[in-house]
Coordinates of C-alpha atoms and ligand atoms in Angstrom, one line a residue:
X1 CA 18.8 2.6 6.7
X2 CA 19.8 1.5 3.3
X3 CA 22.8 -0.7 3.9
X4 CA 23.0 -3.9 2.0
X5 CA 21.9 -7.0 3.9
X6 CA 22.6 -10.6 3.2
X7 CA 19.2 -12.1 3.8
X8 CA 19.7 -15.6 2.3
X9 CA 22.3 -17.6 0.5
X10 CA 20.9 -16.6 -2.8
X11 CA 19.5 -13.1 -2.5
X12 CA 21.1 -9.9 -1.5
X13 CA 19.1 -6.7 -1.5
X14 CA 18.9 -3.2 0.1
X15 CA 16.0 -2.3 2.3
X16 CA 13.2 0.0 1.4
X17 CA 12.2 3.1 3.3
X18 CA 9.7 2.1 6.0
X19 CA 6.1 3.2 5.3
X20 CA 3.2 3.3 7.7
X21 CA 0.8 1.0 5.9
X22 CA -1.4 -1.8 7.2
X23 CA -0.2 -5.2 6.1
X24 CA 3.1 -4.2 4.6
X25 CA 5.2 -7.3 4.1
X26 CA 8.5 -5.4 4.6
X27 CA 9.5 -7.4 7.6
X28 CA 8.8 -10.7 5.9
X29 CA 11.0 -10.0 2.8
X30 CA 13.9 -12.2 4.0
X31 CA 11.5 -15.1 4.4
X32 CA 9.8 -14.4 1.0
X33 CA 13.2 -14.1 -0.6
X34 CA 14.2 -17.6 0.4
X35 CA 10.9 -19.0 -0.9
X36 CA 11.0 -17.2 -4.2
X37 CA 14.6 -18.3 -4.8
X38 CA 13.3 -21.9 -5.1
X39 CA 11.2 -21.1 -8.3
X40 CA 12.2 -20.2 -11.8
X41 CA 10.5 -17.3 -13.3
X42 CA 11.2 -14.0 -15.0
X43 CA 8.0 -12.0 -15.3
X44 CA 5.8 -11.4 -12.3
X45 CA 2.8 -9.6 -11.0
X46 CA 2.4 -8.1 -7.5
X47 CA -1.4 -8.0 -7.8
X48 CA -2.3 -6.3 -4.5
X49 CA 0.9 -4.3 -4.3
X50 CA 0.3 -1.9 -1.3
X51 CA 3.6 -0.3 -0.4
X52 CA 5.4 -2.2 -3.0
X53 CA 7.6 -4.0 -0.6
X54 CA 7.4 -7.3 -2.5
X55 CA 7.8 -5.5 -5.8
X56 CA 11.0 -4.1 -4.3
X57 CA 12.2 -7.6 -3.5
X58 CA 11.3 -9.0 -6.9
X59 CA 13.0 -6.1 -8.7
X60 CA 16.1 -6.6 -6.5
X61 CA 16.1 -10.3 -7.6
X62 CA 16.3 -9.2 -11.2
X63 CA 12.6 -10.0 -12.1
X64 CA 10.4 -7.8 -14.3
X65 CA 7.5 -6.8 -12.2
X66 CA 4.0 -5.5 -12.9
X67 CA 3.0 -3.6 -9.7
X68 CA -0.7 -3.2 -9.2
X69 CA -3.0 -1.7 -6.7
X70 CA -6.6 -0.5 -6.9
X71 CA -5.9 2.6 -4.8
X72 CA -4.6 5.6 -6.8
X73 CA -2.3 6.8 -4.0
X74 CA -0.6 3.4 -3.8
X75 CA -0.1 3.4 -7.6
X76 CA 1.4 6.9 -7.5
X77 CA 3.7 6.0 -4.6
X78 CA 4.9 2.9 -6.5
X79 CA 5.8 5.0 -9.5
X80 CA 7.8 7.4 -7.2
X81 CA 9.7 4.5 -5.8
X82 CA 10.3 2.2 -8.8
X83 CA 10.6 4.2 -12.0
X84 CA 14.3 3.9 -12.9
X85 CA 16.7 6.7 -12.6
X86 CA 17.5 8.9 -9.7
X87 CA 15.4 11.5 -8.0
X88 CA 14.0 14.0 -10.5
X89 CA 12.4 16.5 -8.2
X90 CA 14.8 19.1 -6.7
X91 CA 14.6 19.9 -3.0
X92 CA 14.0 23.5 -3.9
X93 CA 11.1 22.5 -6.1
X94 CA 9.7 20.5 -3.1
X95 CA 10.0 23.6 -0.8
X96 CA 8.3 25.8 -3.4
X97 CA 5.2 23.6 -3.2
X98 CA 4.2 25.5 -0.1
X99 CA 4.0 28.9 -1.8
X100 CA 0.9 30.0 -3.7
X101 CA 1.8 30.9 -7.3
X102 CA 0.8 34.2 -8.9
X103 CA -2.3 34.1 -11.0
X104 CA -3.6 30.7 -9.8
X105 CA -7.1 30.4 -8.4
X106 CA -6.5 28.0 -5.5
X107 CA -9.4 25.9 -4.4
X108 CA -10.0 24.9 -0.7
X109 CA -11.6 21.5 -1.0
X110 CA -9.7 19.9 1.9
X111 CA -10.3 22.9 4.2
X112 CA -14.0 22.9 3.3
X113 CA -14.7 19.2 3.4
X114 CA -12.3 17.9 6.1
X115 CA -12.5 20.8 8.5
X116 CA -11.8 19.5 12.0
X117 CA -11.6 15.9 10.9
X118 CA -8.0 14.9 10.3
X119 CA -5.8 17.9 10.4
X120 CA -5.7 21.4 11.9
X121 CA -7.0 24.4 9.9
X122 CA -3.5 25.6 9.1
X123 CA -2.5 22.1 7.9
X124 CA -5.6 21.8 5.7
X125 CA -4.8 25.1 4.1
X126 CA -1.2 23.9 3.4
X127 CA -2.5 20.6 2.0
X128 CA -4.8 22.4 -0.3
X129 CA -1.9 24.5 -1.7
X130 CA 0.7 21.7 -1.9
X131 CA -1.7 19.4 -3.6
X132 CA -2.7 21.9 -6.3
X133 CA 0.9 22.8 -6.8
X134 CA 1.8 19.1 -7.2
X135 CA -0.9 18.6 -9.7
X136 CA 0.4 21.4 -11.8
X137 CA 3.8 19.7 -12.2
X138 CA 4.0 18.5 -15.8
X139 CA 6.7 15.8 -15.3
X140 CA 4.8 12.7 -14.1
X141 CA 7.8 11.3 -12.3
X142 CA 8.4 14.5 -10.3
X143 CA 4.7 14.7 -9.6
X144 CA 4.7 11.2 -8.1
X145 CA 7.8 12.0 -6.0
X146 CA 6.2 15.1 -4.6
X147 CA 3.0 13.1 -3.8
X148 CA 5.1 10.4 -2.2
X149 CA 6.5 12.9 0.3
X150 CA 3.0 14.4 0.9
X151 CA 1.4 11.0 1.4
X152 CA 4.0 9.8 3.9
X153 CA 3.7 13.0 5.8
X154 CA -0.1 12.8 5.8
X155 CA 0.1 9.3 7.2
X156 CA 2.7 10.0 9.9
X157 CA 0.7 12.9 11.2
X158 CA -2.4 10.7 11.8
X159 CA -3.3 8.7 14.9
X160 CA -2.9 5.0 13.9
X161 CA -1.7 6.3 10.5
X162 CA -5.3 5.9 9.2
X163 CA -8.2 8.0 7.9
X164 CA -11.1 5.7 9.1
X165 CA -12.1 8.0 12.0
X166 CA -12.8 11.7 12.4
X167 CA -10.4 11.9 15.3
X168 CA -8.4 15.1 15.1
X169 CA -9.4 15.7 18.8
X170 CA -7.2 12.7 19.7
X171 CA -4.2 14.6 18.4
X172 CA -5.1 17.7 20.3
X173 CA -6.0 16.3 23.7
X174 CA -3.3 16.7 26.3
X175 CA -3.5 13.3 27.9
X176 CA -1.2 10.4 28.7
X177 CA -1.0 8.2 25.6
X178 CA 0.0 4.6 25.3
X179 CA 0.3 4.9 21.5
X180 CA 1.2 7.4 18.8
X181 CA 3.5 10.3 19.1
X182 CA 2.3 13.8 19.7
X183 CA 5.6 15.3 18.7
X184 CA 5.5 13.6 15.3
X185 CA 1.8 14.7 14.8
X186 CA 2.7 18.3 15.6
X187 CA 5.9 18.4 13.5
X188 CA 5.3 20.8 10.6
X189 CA 4.4 19.3 7.2
X190 CA 7.4 20.9 5.6
X191 CA 9.9 19.2 7.9
X192 CA 8.3 15.8 7.4
X193 CA 8.2 16.2 3.7
X194 CA 11.9 17.1 3.5
X195 CA 12.8 14.0 5.6
X196 CA 10.7 11.7 3.3
X197 CA 12.3 13.4 0.3
X198 CA 15.8 12.5 1.5
X199 CA 14.7 8.9 2.2
X200 CA 13.2 8.6 -1.3
X201 CA 16.3 10.2 -2.9
X202 CA 18.5 7.7 -1.1
X203 CA 16.4 4.8 -2.1
X204 CA 16.2 5.8 -5.8
X205 CA 20.0 6.0 -6.0
X206 CA 20.1 2.2 -5.6
X207 CA 20.1 0.3 -8.9
X208 CA 17.7 -2.7 -9.1
X209 CA 18.3 -5.1 -11.9
X210 CA 14.6 -5.8 -12.7
X211 CA 12.2 -3.6 -14.7
X212 CA 9.0 -2.3 -13.2
X213 CA 5.6 -1.7 -14.9
X214 CA 2.6 -0.2 -13.2
X215 CA -1.2 -0.8 -13.1
X216 CA -4.0 0.7 -11.1
X217 CA -6.7 -1.9 -11.6
X218 CA -8.9 -4.4 -10.0
X219 CA -6.7 -7.5 -9.6
X220 CA -9.6 -9.5 -11.0
X221 CA -9.3 -7.8 -14.3
X222 CA -5.5 -7.8 -14.7
X223 CA -3.5 -9.3 -17.5
X224 CA -2.4 -12.9 -16.9
X225 CA 0.6 -13.4 -19.1
X226 CA 3.2 -13.6 -16.3
X227 CA 5.2 -16.5 -14.9
X228 CA 4.6 -15.7 -11.2
X229 CA 1.8 -13.9 -9.3
X230 CA 2.1 -12.7 -5.7
X231 CA -1.3 -12.4 -4.1
X232 CA -1.6 -10.5 -0.8
X233 CA -5.3 -9.7 -0.4
X234 CA -6.8 -7.7 2.4
X235 CA -7.1 -9.9 5.5
X236 CA -10.4 -11.5 6.5
X237 CA -11.0 -13.5 9.6
X238 CA -14.7 -14.0 9.0
X239 CA -16.8 -14.6 5.9
X240 CA -17.5 -11.3 4.1
X241 CA -15.8 -9.2 6.7
X242 CA -12.5 -7.5 6.1
X243 CA -10.7 -6.2 9.2
X244 CA -8.5 -4.2 6.9
X245 CA -10.7 -2.2 4.6
X246 CA -8.1 -0.3 2.6
X247 CA -10.7 1.9 0.8
X248 CA -11.9 3.1 4.2
X249 CA -8.4 3.4 5.7
X250 CA -6.8 5.4 2.9
X251 CA -9.6 7.2 1.0
X252 CA -8.2 10.6 1.9
X253 CA -4.9 10.1 0.0
X254 CA -6.9 9.1 -3.1
X255 CA -8.9 12.3 -2.7
X256 CA -5.7 14.3 -3.0
X257 CA -4.8 12.5 -6.3
X258 CA -8.3 13.3 -7.6
X259 CA -8.3 16.7 -6.1
X260 CA -10.4 18.5 -8.7
X261 CA -12.9 15.6 -9.1
X262 CA -13.4 13.9 -5.7
X263 CA -16.0 16.3 -4.2
X264 CA -19.0 14.6 -5.8
X265 CA -17.9 11.2 -4.5
X266 CA -17.7 12.2 -0.8
X267 CA -20.1 10.2 1.4
X268 CA -21.2 13.0 3.5
X269 CA -23.3 10.7 5.8
X270 CA -20.1 9.6 7.5
X271 CA -18.0 11.7 9.9
X272 CA -14.7 10.8 8.2
X273 CA -16.2 11.8 4.7
X274 CA -14.8 8.9 2.7
X275 CA -15.0 9.0 -1.1
X276 CA -15.5 5.2 -1.2
X277 CA -18.3 3.4 0.6
X278 CA -16.9 2.4 4.0
X279 CA -18.0 -1.2 3.4
X280 CA -16.6 -1.5 -0.1
X281 CA -15.1 -4.9 -0.5
X282 CA -11.9 -6.0 -2.2
X283 CA -13.9 -8.4 -4.3
X284 CA -17.3 -8.4 -6.0
X285 CA -17.7 -12.2 -5.8
X286 CA -20.2 -13.8 -3.3
X287 CA -17.5 -14.3 -0.6
X288 CA -13.8 -14.8 0.0
X289 CA -13.9 -18.4 -1.2
X290 CA -15.4 -17.5 -4.5
X291 CA -13.0 -14.6 -4.8
X292 CA -10.0 -16.8 -4.4
X293 CA -11.4 -19.4 -6.8
X294 CA -11.8 -16.6 -9.4
X295 CA -8.3 -15.2 -8.9
X296 CA -6.6 -18.6 -8.9
X297 CA -8.4 -19.7 -12.0
X298 CA -7.5 -16.4 -13.7
X299 CA -3.8 -17.1 -12.9
X300 CA -3.8 -20.8 -13.5
X301 CA -0.9 -20.5 -16.0
X302 CA 1.4 -18.9 -13.5
X303 CA 3.2 -20.0 -10.3
X304 CA 1.0 -18.5 -7.6
X305 CA 2.2 -17.3 -4.1
X306 CA -0.5 -16.3 -1.6
X307 CA 0.5 -14.4 1.6
X308 CA -2.0 -15.4 4.3
X309 CA -2.6 -15.6 8.0
X310 CA -3.2 -18.9 9.8
X311 CA -6.6 -17.7 11.2
X312 CA -7.8 -16.3 7.9
X313 CA -11.1 -17.0 6.2
X314 CA -11.2 -19.3 4.3
X315 CA -8.9 -21.5 6.4
X316 CA -5.4 -22.3 5.2
X317 CA -6.5 -25.9 4.6
X318 CA -9.5 -24.8 2.5
X319 CA -7.4 -22.4 0.5
X320 CA -5.0 -25.2 -0.2
X321 CA -7.9 -27.3 -1.5
X322 CA -9.1 -24.4 -3.7
X323 CA -5.6 -23.9 -5.0
X324 CA -5.2 -27.6 -5.9
X325 CA -8.0 -27.3 -8.4
X326 CA -5.8 -25.1 -10.6
X327 CA -2.2 -25.7 -9.3
X328 CA 0.0 -28.6 -8.2
X329 CA 3.0 -29.2 -5.9
X330 CA 1.4 -27.0 -3.2
X331 CA 3.7 -25.9 -0.5
X332 CA 2.8 -24.2 2.8
X333 CA 5.4 -22.2 4.7
X334 CA 5.3 -20.2 7.8
X335 CA 7.4 -17.2 8.4
X336 CA 8.4 -18.5 11.8
X337 CA 9.1 -22.1 10.9
X338 CA 7.0 -25.2 10.1
X339 CA 3.3 -25.0 9.4
X340 CA 1.3 -26.8 12.1
X341 CA -2.4 -27.1 11.7
X342 CA -3.4 -26.9 15.3
X343 CA -2.5 -23.5 16.6
X344 CA -2.0 -23.1 20.3
X345 CA -3.5 -19.6 20.7
X346 CA -1.5 -16.4 20.8
X347 CA -0.9 -14.2 17.8
X348 CA -1.9 -15.2 14.4
X349 CA 1.0 -16.3 12.1
X350 CA 2.1 -15.3 8.6
X351 CA 1.7 -18.1 6.1
X352 CA 2.6 -18.5 2.5
X353 CA 0.9 -20.9 0.1
X354 CA 2.6 -21.6 -3.2
X355 CA 1.4 -23.7 -6.2
X356 CA 2.8 -24.4 -9.6
X357 CA 0.6 -24.4 -12.7
X358 CA -0.8 -27.9 -13.5
X359 CA -0.8 -27.4 -17.2
X360 CA 3.0 -26.6 -17.7
Ligands
LIG1 C1 -2.5 -6.6 2.3 S1 -2.3 -5.1 1.4 C2 -0.9 -5.5 0.4 C3 0.3 -5.2 1.2 C4 1.6 -5.3 0.3 N1 1.9 -6.7 -0.1 C5 2.8 -4.6 1.0 O1 3.8 -5.3 1.3 O2 2.6 -3.4 1.3 C6 -3.6 -5.3 0.2 C7 -3.7 -4.3 -0.9 O3 -4.7 -4.7 -1.8 C8 -5.2 -3.5 -2.4 N2 -6.5 -3.9 -3.0 C9 -7.7 -4.1 -2.4 N3 -8.6 -4.6 -3.3 C10 -8.0 -4.7 -4.4 C11 -8.3 -5.2 -5.7 N4 -9.6 -5.7 -6.0 N5 -7.4 -5.2 -6.7 C12 -6.2 -4.7 -6.5 N6 -5.8 -4.3 -5.3 C13 -6.6 -4.3 -4.3 C14 -5.3 -2.5 -1.2 O4 -5.4 -1.2 -1.7 C15 -4.0 -2.9 -0.4 O5 -3.0 -2.0 -0.8

């Protein structure tokens, strides 16, 4: 999994453990590596960081990176992956997370609130205990490593790897399936967690020359004193409609991070009991166009690189116009070759739009 790959003439880097997360750019890293190598910069921001795959690339290229994501679980995962030094959590410490500790008054928030929604009764009881044991770990790095193993396990045991539907029944039905993997869903939490522990341990043993910093903020409020900003917003195909609503997809993982406080935020009117409103948007502006205008203006001093899809809203051409108000020398590149305006049907394509600051 982690051999070194030569992806381009300039950039050599190891691969990251694969994570089951919508919109991960992991498979586009060789393409992005080639593009990034054409620009000179030292400090950068991965503003909508997700799994951190692009942070991984930038760190491997020797850049100093501020990883950011608005979701708490993503922020914790990134810390587990990118804080320097090897694995801190011992495998025995990981295994001990399953045992109740003497004298602790364990709560049952997951068992109570998510009964029959995402996991079996037994799994919910385990998640309650593991989460509270993780939260009692004093060392913040060990805590993030333990959470990483739990989050990856929680995702792999879910149909579609998401929490947007109360569909435990899908896991339990004995029917022919064209997707998913019942064996994976039914594999005990402990076995999955140990496997993810090993993957993380292997990854953390690889030295990366760049230094990583972390933020858990709204990208619209982040610091702007960086040379390069990578923008990979949730994908919209229509105005004010995001196909990939990360708040709705991954709310459950954030509930675990906020275990002692999340109950009052649960939207009980929805079967999947999200702590965020299911229609919560990634921006508070009027629409996507305004949101991009705000973001690009905010980062007008930096080289900006936007990952996009050729059928996104606003269109690539419109986004290029918006970017040209604040940036120059705009370049459009497609992961699978040259950008052509008229698409001939089929799958949508990954596009990258890059601009350099006008004022420099
Ligand atoms: C398309 S994904 C990024 C994928 C990432 N590049 C990767 O390779 O995994 C978009 C991310 O933006 C985050 N997000 C949504 N709204 C945000 C906001 N206002 N500020 C910062 N992050 C936000 C989501 O939680 C999600 O992780």
